Coordinates of C-alpha atoms and ligand atoms in Angstrom, one line a residue:
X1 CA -19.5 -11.6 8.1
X2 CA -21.9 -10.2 10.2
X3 CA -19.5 -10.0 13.6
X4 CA -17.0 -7.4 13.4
X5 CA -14.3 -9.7 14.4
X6 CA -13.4 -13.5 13.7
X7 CA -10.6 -16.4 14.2
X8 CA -10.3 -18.1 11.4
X9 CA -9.2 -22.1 11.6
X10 CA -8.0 -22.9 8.3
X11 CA -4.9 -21.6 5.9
X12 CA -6.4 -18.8 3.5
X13 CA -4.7 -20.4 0.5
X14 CA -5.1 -24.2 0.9
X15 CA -7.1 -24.6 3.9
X16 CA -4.8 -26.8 5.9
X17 CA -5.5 -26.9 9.4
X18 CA -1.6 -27.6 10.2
X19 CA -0.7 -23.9 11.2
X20 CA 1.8 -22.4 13.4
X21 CA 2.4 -19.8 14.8
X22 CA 5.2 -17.8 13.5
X23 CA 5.4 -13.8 14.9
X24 CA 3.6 -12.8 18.2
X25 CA 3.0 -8.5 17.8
X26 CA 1.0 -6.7 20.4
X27 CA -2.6 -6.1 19.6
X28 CA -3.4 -2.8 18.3
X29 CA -6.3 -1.1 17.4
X30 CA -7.1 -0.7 13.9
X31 CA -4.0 1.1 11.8
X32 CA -6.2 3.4 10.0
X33 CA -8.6 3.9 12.6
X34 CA -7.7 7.9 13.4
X35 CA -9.9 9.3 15.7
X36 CA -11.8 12.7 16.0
X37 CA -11.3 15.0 18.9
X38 CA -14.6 14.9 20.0
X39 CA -14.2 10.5 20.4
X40 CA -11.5 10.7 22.0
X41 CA -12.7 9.8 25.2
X42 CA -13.9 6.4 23.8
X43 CA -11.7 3.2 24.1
X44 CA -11.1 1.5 20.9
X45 CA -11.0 -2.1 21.1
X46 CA -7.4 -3.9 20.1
X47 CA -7.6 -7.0 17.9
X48 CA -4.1 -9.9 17.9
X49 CA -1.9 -9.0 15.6
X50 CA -0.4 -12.9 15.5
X51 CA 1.1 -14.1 12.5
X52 CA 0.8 -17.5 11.3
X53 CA 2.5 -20.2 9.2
X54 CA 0.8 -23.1 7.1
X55 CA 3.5 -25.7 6.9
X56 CA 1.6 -27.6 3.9
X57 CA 1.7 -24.5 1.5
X58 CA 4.1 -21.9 3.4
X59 CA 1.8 -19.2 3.3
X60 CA 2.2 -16.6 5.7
X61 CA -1.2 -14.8 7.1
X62 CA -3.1 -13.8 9.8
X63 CA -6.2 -15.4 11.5
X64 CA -7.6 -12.7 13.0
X65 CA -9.9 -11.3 10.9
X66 CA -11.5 -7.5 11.4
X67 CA -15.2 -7.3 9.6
X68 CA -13.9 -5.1 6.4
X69 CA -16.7 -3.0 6.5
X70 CA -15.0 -2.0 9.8
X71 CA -11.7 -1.5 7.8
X72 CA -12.8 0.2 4.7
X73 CA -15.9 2.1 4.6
X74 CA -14.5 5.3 6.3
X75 CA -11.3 4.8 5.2
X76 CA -8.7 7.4 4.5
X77 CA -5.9 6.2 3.0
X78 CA -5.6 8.1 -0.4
X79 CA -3.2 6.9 -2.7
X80 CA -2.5 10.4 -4.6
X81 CA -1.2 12.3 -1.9
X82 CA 2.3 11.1 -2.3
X83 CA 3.3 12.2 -5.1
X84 CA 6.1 9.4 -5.0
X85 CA 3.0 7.1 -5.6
X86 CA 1.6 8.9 -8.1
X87 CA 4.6 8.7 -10.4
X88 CA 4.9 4.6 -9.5
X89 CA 1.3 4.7 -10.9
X90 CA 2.2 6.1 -14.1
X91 CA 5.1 4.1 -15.0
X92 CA 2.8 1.1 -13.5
X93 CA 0.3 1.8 -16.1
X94 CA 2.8 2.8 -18.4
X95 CA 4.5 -1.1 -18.4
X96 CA 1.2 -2.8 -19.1
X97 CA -0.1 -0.4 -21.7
X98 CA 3.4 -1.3 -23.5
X99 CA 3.8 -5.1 -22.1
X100 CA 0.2 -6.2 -22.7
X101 CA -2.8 -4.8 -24.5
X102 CA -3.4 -1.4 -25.8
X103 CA -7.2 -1.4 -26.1
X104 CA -10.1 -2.1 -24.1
X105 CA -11.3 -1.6 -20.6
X106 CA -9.5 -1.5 -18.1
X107 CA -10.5 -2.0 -14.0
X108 CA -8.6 -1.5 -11.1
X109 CA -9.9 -3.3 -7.8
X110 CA -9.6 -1.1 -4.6
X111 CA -9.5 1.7 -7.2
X112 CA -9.0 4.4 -3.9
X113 CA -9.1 7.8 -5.6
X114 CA -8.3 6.3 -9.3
X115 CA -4.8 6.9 -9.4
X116 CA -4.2 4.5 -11.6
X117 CA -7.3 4.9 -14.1
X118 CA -6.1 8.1 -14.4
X119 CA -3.0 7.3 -15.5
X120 CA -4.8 4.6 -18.4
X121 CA -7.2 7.1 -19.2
X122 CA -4.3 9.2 -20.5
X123 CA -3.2 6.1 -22.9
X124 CA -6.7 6.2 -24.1
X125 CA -8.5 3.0 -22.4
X126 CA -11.7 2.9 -20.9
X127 CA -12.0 3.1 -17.2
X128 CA -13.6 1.5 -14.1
X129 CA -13.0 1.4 -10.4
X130 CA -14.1 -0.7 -8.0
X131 CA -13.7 0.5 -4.3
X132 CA -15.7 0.5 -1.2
X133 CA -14.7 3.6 0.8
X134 CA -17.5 5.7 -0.1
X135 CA -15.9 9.4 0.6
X136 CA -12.9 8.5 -1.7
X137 CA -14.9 6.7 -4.4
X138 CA -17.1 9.5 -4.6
X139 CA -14.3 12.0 -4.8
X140 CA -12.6 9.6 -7.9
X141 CA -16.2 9.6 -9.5
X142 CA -16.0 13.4 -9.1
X143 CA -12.7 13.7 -10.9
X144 CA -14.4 11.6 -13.5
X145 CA -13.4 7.8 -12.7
X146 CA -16.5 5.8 -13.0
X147 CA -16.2 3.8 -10.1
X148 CA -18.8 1.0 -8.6
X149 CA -18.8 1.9 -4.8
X150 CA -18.7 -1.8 -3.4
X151 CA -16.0 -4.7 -2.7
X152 CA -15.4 -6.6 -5.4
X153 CA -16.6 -10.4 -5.3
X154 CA -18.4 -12.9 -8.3
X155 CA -21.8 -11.2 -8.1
X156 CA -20.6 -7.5 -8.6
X157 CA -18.3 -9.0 -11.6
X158 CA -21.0 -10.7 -13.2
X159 CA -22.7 -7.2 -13.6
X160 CA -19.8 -5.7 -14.9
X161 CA -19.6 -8.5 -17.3
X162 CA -23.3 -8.1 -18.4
X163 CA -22.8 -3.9 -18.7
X164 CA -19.4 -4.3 -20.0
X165 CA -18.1 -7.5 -21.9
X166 CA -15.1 -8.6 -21.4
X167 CA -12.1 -7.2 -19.6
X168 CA -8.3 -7.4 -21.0
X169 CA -7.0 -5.5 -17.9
X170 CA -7.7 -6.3 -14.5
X171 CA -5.4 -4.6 -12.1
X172 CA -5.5 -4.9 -8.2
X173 CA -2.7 -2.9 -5.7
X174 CA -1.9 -3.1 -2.3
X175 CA -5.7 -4.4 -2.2
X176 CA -5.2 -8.8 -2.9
X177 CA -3.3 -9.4 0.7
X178 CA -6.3 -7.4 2.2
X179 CA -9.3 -10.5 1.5
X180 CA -10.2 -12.9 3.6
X181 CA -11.4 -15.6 0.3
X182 CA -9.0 -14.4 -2.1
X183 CA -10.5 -17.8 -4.1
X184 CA -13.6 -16.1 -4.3
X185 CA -12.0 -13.0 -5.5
X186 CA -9.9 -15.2 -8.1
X187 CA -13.8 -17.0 -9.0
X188 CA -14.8 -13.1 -9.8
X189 CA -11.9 -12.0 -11.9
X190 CA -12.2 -15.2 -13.8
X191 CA -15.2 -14.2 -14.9
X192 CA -14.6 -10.9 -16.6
X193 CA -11.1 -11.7 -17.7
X194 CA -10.8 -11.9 -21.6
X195 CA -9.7 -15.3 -22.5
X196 CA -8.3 -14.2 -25.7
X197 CA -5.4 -11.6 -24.2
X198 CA -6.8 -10.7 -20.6
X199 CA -4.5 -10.2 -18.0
X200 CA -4.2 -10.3 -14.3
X201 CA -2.1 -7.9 -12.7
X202 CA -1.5 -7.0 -9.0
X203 CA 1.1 -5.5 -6.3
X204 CA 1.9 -6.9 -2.9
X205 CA 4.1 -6.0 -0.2
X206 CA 6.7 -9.1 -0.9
X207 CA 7.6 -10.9 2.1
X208 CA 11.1 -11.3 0.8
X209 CA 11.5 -7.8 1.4
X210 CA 9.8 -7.6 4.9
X211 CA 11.9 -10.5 6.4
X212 CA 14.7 -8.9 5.2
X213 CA 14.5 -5.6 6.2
X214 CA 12.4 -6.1 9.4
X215 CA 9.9 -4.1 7.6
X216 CA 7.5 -5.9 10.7
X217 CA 5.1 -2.6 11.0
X218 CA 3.6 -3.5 8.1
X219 CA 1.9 -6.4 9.5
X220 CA -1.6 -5.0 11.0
X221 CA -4.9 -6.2 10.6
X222 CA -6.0 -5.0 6.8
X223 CA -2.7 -7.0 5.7
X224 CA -4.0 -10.5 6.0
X225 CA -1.6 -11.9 3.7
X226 CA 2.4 -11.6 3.7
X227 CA 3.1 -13.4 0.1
X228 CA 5.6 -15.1 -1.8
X229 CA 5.5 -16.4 -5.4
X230 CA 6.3 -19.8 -3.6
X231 CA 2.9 -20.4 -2.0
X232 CA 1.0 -17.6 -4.4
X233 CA 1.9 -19.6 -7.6
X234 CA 0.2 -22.6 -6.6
X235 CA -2.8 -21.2 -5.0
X236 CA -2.9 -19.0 -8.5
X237 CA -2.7 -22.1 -9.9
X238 CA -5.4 -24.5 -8.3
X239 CA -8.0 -21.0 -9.0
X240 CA -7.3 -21.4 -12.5
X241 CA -4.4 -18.9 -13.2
X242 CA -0.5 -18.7 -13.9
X243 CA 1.7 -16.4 -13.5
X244 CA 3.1 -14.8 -16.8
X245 CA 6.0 -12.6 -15.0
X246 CA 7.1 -11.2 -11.6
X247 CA 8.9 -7.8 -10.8
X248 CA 10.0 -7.1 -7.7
X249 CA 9.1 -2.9 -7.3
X250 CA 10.3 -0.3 -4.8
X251 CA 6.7 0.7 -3.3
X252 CA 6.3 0.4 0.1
X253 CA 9.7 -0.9 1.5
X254 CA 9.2 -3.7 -1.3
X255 CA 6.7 -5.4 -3.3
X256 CA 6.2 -7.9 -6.2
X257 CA 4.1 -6.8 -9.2
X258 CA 2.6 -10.2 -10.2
X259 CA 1.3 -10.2 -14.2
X260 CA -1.2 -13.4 -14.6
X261 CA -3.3 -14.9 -17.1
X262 CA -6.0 -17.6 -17.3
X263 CA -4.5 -20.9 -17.5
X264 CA -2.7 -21.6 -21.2
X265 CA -3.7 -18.0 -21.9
X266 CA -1.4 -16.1 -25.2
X267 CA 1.6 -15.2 -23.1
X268 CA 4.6 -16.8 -22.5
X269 CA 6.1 -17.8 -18.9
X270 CA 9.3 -15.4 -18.2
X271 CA 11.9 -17.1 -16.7
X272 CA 12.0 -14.7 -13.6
X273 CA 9.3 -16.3 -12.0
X274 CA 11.4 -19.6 -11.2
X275 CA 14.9 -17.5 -10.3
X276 CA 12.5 -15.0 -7.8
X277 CA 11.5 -18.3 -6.5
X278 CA 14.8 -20.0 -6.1
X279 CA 15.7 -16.8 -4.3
X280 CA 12.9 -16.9 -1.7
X281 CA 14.1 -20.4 -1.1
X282 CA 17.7 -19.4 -0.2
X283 CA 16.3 -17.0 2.0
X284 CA 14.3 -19.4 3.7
X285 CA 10.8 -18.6 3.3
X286 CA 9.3 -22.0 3.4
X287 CA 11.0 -22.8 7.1
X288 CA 9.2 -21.6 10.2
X289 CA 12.5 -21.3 11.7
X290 CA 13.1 -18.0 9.3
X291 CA 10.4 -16.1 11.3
X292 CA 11.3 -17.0 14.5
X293 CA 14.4 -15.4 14.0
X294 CA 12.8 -12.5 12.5
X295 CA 10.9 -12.3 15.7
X296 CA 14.3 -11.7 17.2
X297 CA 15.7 -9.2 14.6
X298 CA 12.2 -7.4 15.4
X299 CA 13.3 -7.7 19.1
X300 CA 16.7 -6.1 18.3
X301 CA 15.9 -2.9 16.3
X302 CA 13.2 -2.1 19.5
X303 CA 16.1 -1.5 21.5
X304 CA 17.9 0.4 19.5
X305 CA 14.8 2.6 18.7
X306 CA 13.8 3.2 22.2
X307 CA 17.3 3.8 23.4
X308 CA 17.8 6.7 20.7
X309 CA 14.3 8.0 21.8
X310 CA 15.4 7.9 25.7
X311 CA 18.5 9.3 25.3
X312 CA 17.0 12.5 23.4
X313 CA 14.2 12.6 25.9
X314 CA 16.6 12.6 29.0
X315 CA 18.8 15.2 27.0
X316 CA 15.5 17.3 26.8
X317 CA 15.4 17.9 23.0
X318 CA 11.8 17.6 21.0
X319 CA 10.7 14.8 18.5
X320 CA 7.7 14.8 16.6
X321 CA 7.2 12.3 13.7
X322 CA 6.6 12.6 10.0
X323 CA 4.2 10.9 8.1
X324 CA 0.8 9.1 10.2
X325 CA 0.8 5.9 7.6
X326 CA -1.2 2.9 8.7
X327 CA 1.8 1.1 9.7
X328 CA 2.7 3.9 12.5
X329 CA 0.2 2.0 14.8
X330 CA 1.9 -1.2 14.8
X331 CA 5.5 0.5 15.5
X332 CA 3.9 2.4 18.1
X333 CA 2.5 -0.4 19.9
X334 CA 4.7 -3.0 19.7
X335 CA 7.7 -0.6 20.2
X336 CA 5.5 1.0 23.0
X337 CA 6.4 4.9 21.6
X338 CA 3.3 7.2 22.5
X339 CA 3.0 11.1 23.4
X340 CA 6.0 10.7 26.0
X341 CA 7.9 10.4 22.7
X342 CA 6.4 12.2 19.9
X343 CA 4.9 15.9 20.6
X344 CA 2.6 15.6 17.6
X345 CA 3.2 13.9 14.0
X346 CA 2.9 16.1 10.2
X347 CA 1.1 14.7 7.5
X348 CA 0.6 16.5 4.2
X349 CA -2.9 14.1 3.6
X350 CA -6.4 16.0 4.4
X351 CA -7.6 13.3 5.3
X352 CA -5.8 12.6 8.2
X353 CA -5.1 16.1 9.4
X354 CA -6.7 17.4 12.9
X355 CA -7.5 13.4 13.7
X356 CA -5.4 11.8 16.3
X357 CA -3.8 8.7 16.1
X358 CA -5.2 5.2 16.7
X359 CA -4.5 3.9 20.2
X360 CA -1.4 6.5 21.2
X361 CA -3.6 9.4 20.1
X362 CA -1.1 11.7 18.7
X363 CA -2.3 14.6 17.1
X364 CA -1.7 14.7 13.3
X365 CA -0.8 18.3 12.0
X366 CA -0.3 20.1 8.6
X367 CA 3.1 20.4 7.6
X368 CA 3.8 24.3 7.9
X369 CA 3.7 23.2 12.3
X370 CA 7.0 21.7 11.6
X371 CA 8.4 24.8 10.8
X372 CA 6.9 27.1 12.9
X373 CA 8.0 25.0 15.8
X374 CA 11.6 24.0 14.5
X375 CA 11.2 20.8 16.6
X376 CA 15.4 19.2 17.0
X377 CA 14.1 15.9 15.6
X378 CA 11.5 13.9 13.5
X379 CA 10.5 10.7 13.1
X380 CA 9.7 9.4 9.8
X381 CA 7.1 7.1 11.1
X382 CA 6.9 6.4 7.1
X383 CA 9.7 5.3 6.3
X384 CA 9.3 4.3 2.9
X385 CA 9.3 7.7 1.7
X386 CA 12.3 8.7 3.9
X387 CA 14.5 9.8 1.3
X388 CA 11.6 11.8 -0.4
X389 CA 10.6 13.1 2.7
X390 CA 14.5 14.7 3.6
X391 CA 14.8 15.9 0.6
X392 CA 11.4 17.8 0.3
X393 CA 12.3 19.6 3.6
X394 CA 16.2 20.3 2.5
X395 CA 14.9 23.9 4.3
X396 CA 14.3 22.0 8.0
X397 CA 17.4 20.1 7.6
X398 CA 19.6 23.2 6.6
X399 CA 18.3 25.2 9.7
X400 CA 19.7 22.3 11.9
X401 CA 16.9 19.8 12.2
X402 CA 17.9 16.3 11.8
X403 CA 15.9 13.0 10.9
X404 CA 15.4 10.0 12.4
X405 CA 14.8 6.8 10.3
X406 CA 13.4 4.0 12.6
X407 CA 14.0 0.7 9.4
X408 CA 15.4 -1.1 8.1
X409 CA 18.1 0.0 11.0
X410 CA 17.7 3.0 12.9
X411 CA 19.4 5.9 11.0
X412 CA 20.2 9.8 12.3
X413 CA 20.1 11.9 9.2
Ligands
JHZ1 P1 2.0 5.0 3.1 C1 -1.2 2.0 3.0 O1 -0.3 1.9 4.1 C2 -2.5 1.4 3.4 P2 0.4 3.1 4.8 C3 -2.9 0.2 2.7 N1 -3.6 -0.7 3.6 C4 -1.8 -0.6 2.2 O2 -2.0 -1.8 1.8 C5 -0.5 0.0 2.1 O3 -0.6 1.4 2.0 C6 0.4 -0.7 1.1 C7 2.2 10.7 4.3 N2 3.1 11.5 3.5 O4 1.7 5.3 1.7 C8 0.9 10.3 3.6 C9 3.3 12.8 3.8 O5 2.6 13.4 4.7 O6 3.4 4.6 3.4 C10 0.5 9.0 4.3 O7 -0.3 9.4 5.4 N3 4.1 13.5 3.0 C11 -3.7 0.5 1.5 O8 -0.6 4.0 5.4 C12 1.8 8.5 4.8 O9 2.8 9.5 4.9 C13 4.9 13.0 2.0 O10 5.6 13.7 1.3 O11 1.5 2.6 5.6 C14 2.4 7.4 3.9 O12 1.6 6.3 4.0 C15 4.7 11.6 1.8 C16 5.5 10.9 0.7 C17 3.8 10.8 2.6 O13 1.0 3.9 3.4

């Protein structure tokens, strides 16, 4: 893509035209677009954040698609600064060493700062990332993960293949709802994926989970994809793969860790895959209807949100928020919460520390800020660590601070 934005016309799974569309958001800028103090001055463009639905394969997605060499090359989204993660990781690497194959190479797709690869190195695999944000690749590659700095796609497999052989573990989080060709992606694992015992192994947010929590911040433009094993089993299917089990996992409000394998590869089909899908079909996600009323549940927990803020507001106490994840920017913009609100949000992450905020430019602080300033409430603007994140500052809470979770309802802790 050589434009740095672009509609697209057709389903990302099975190409259908026949799309509708099922949530309208507010544009935003991009979620992990922070911005420096000296840039502040410059207006960053906003992109539609409008979901769709194909109503020939149910596949939920959006059509607006941002360049992702805008996305990801200065990216700074790290995956070991919560330690929460970290753990997940381990037990995540932990289940396929035991589950699956015990030797070999392993590769994790959208490695970030080799998290993961840590974690396998420990079990004694080899190692390889794949990830093209260039500062974090370089600091995994420091730590000793060998990582190719690049996205992954067909031609950069086929090198692997020729340097490497073979691969029994492919492994790709939080990264296969971020492609605009996932078939093309599919075309490039199938390449280097051992035919004898290889297996295929990712985690998505689960749109199960989303719907039913009105998780809706975590549609923004690097999620292009909101997936169920409904629609993702087929379009596994027709790129030559099948789905050996499904988990549903805590991680990020939600997800399904999806275990595949080339078509009539050595493992057996567990019988979880057709319950989790029986499930998804009880809660309705093959009707459009379903996210219409999700538009209204999204509608709902606004107005509960902003009337907590307004009341504290008019009752002059402080808020600042907790936590500057990507999915902040969506909550903020759609909700319409900005510096009237928040004073300034605490982040424990380097990377984001000192950089304001995409779009509502709220300055993102160290920790330590929190208690020198003994502010009456915070936001946990992520959420998905909220009961990590109370009981990690036990001290603030004791001294007569109190939480505020915005989802899945609006909570004062
Ligand atoms: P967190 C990321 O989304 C980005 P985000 C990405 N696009 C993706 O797909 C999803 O993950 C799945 C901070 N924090 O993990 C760290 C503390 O400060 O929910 C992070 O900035 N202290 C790849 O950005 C943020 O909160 C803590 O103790 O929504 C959490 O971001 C903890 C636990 C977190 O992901």
């Amino acid at each position: 893509m050589n434009k740095d934005y672009y509609k697209r016309k057709d389903c990302r799974q099975c190409h259908s035209q026949d799309l509708s569309i099922a949530i309208n958001l507010n544009p935003t800028p991009l979620a992990n677009d922070y911005i420096y103090e000296k840039d502040l001055k410059i207006i960053k463009k906003k992109y539609p954040l409008d979901v769709y639905f194909c109503n020939s394969c149910k596949h939920l997605q959006l059509l607006d698609v941002v360049n992702p060499k805008k996305l990801y090359e200065n990216y700074v989204y790290v995956s070991g600064t919560s330690s929460a993660f970290v753990k997940h990781f381990e037990k995540y690497a932990e289940y396929l060493n035991h589950n699956f194959n015990s030797e070999g190479l392993v590769i994790d797709i959208g490695s970030n700062d080799g998290t993961i690869l840590k974690a396998f190195k420990r079990f004694g695999y080899e190692v390889l990332g794949v990830e093209p944000a260039k500062a974090i690749a370089e600091e995994a590659i420091k730590n000793g993960i060998e990582t190719i700095i690049d996205f992954f796609n067909p031609v950069v497999a086929s090198e692997i293949k020729k340097k490497y052989g073979e691969v029994s573990i492919i492994t790709a989080n939080n990264v296969f709802a971020h492609i605009d060709n996932p078939s093309d992606f599919l075309a490039g694992v199938r390449k280097i994926i051992s035919s004898d015992n290889g297996v295929f192994c990712f985690e998505v947010s689960y749109l199960k989970d989303v719907i039913e929590n009105t998780f809706f911040d975590t549609i923004y433009h690097e999620h292009l994809d909101y997936h169920s094993l409904l629609s993702l089993r087929g379009f596994l299917k027709r790129n030559g793969f099948e789905i050996i089990d499904a988990l549903k996992v805590a991680t990020h409000g939600g997800s399904i860790r999806v275990i595949s394998q080339k078509i009539g590869g050595k493992y057996k089909i567990s019988e979880s895959v057709n319950k989790l899908i029986d499930e998804e079909y009880n809660t309705g996600l093959h009707k459009l209807s379903t996210f219409v009323n999700f538009s209204s549940q999204i509608e709902k927990t606004r107005e509960n949100l902003i009337k907590v803020l307004k009341d504290l507001k008019d009752q002059g106490k402080s808020i600042i928020g907790y936590g500057a994840p990507a999915k902040a920017t969506t909550l903020m913009h759609h909700f319409d919460i900005g510096p009237e609100e928040i004073d300034y949000i605490v982040d424990d992450s380097k990377w984001k520390q000192n950089l304001y905020t995409p779009g509502k430019k709220i300055k993102i602080l160290p920790v330590n800020n929190m208690y020198e300033d003994n502010p009456d409430y915070v936001l946990i603007l992520a959420w998905n660590f909220a009961d990590f994140i109370i009981k990690k500052n036990k001290k603030f809470h004791d001294n007569g601070g109190k939480f505020i979770v915005p989802l899945p309802k609006v909570k004062i802790i």
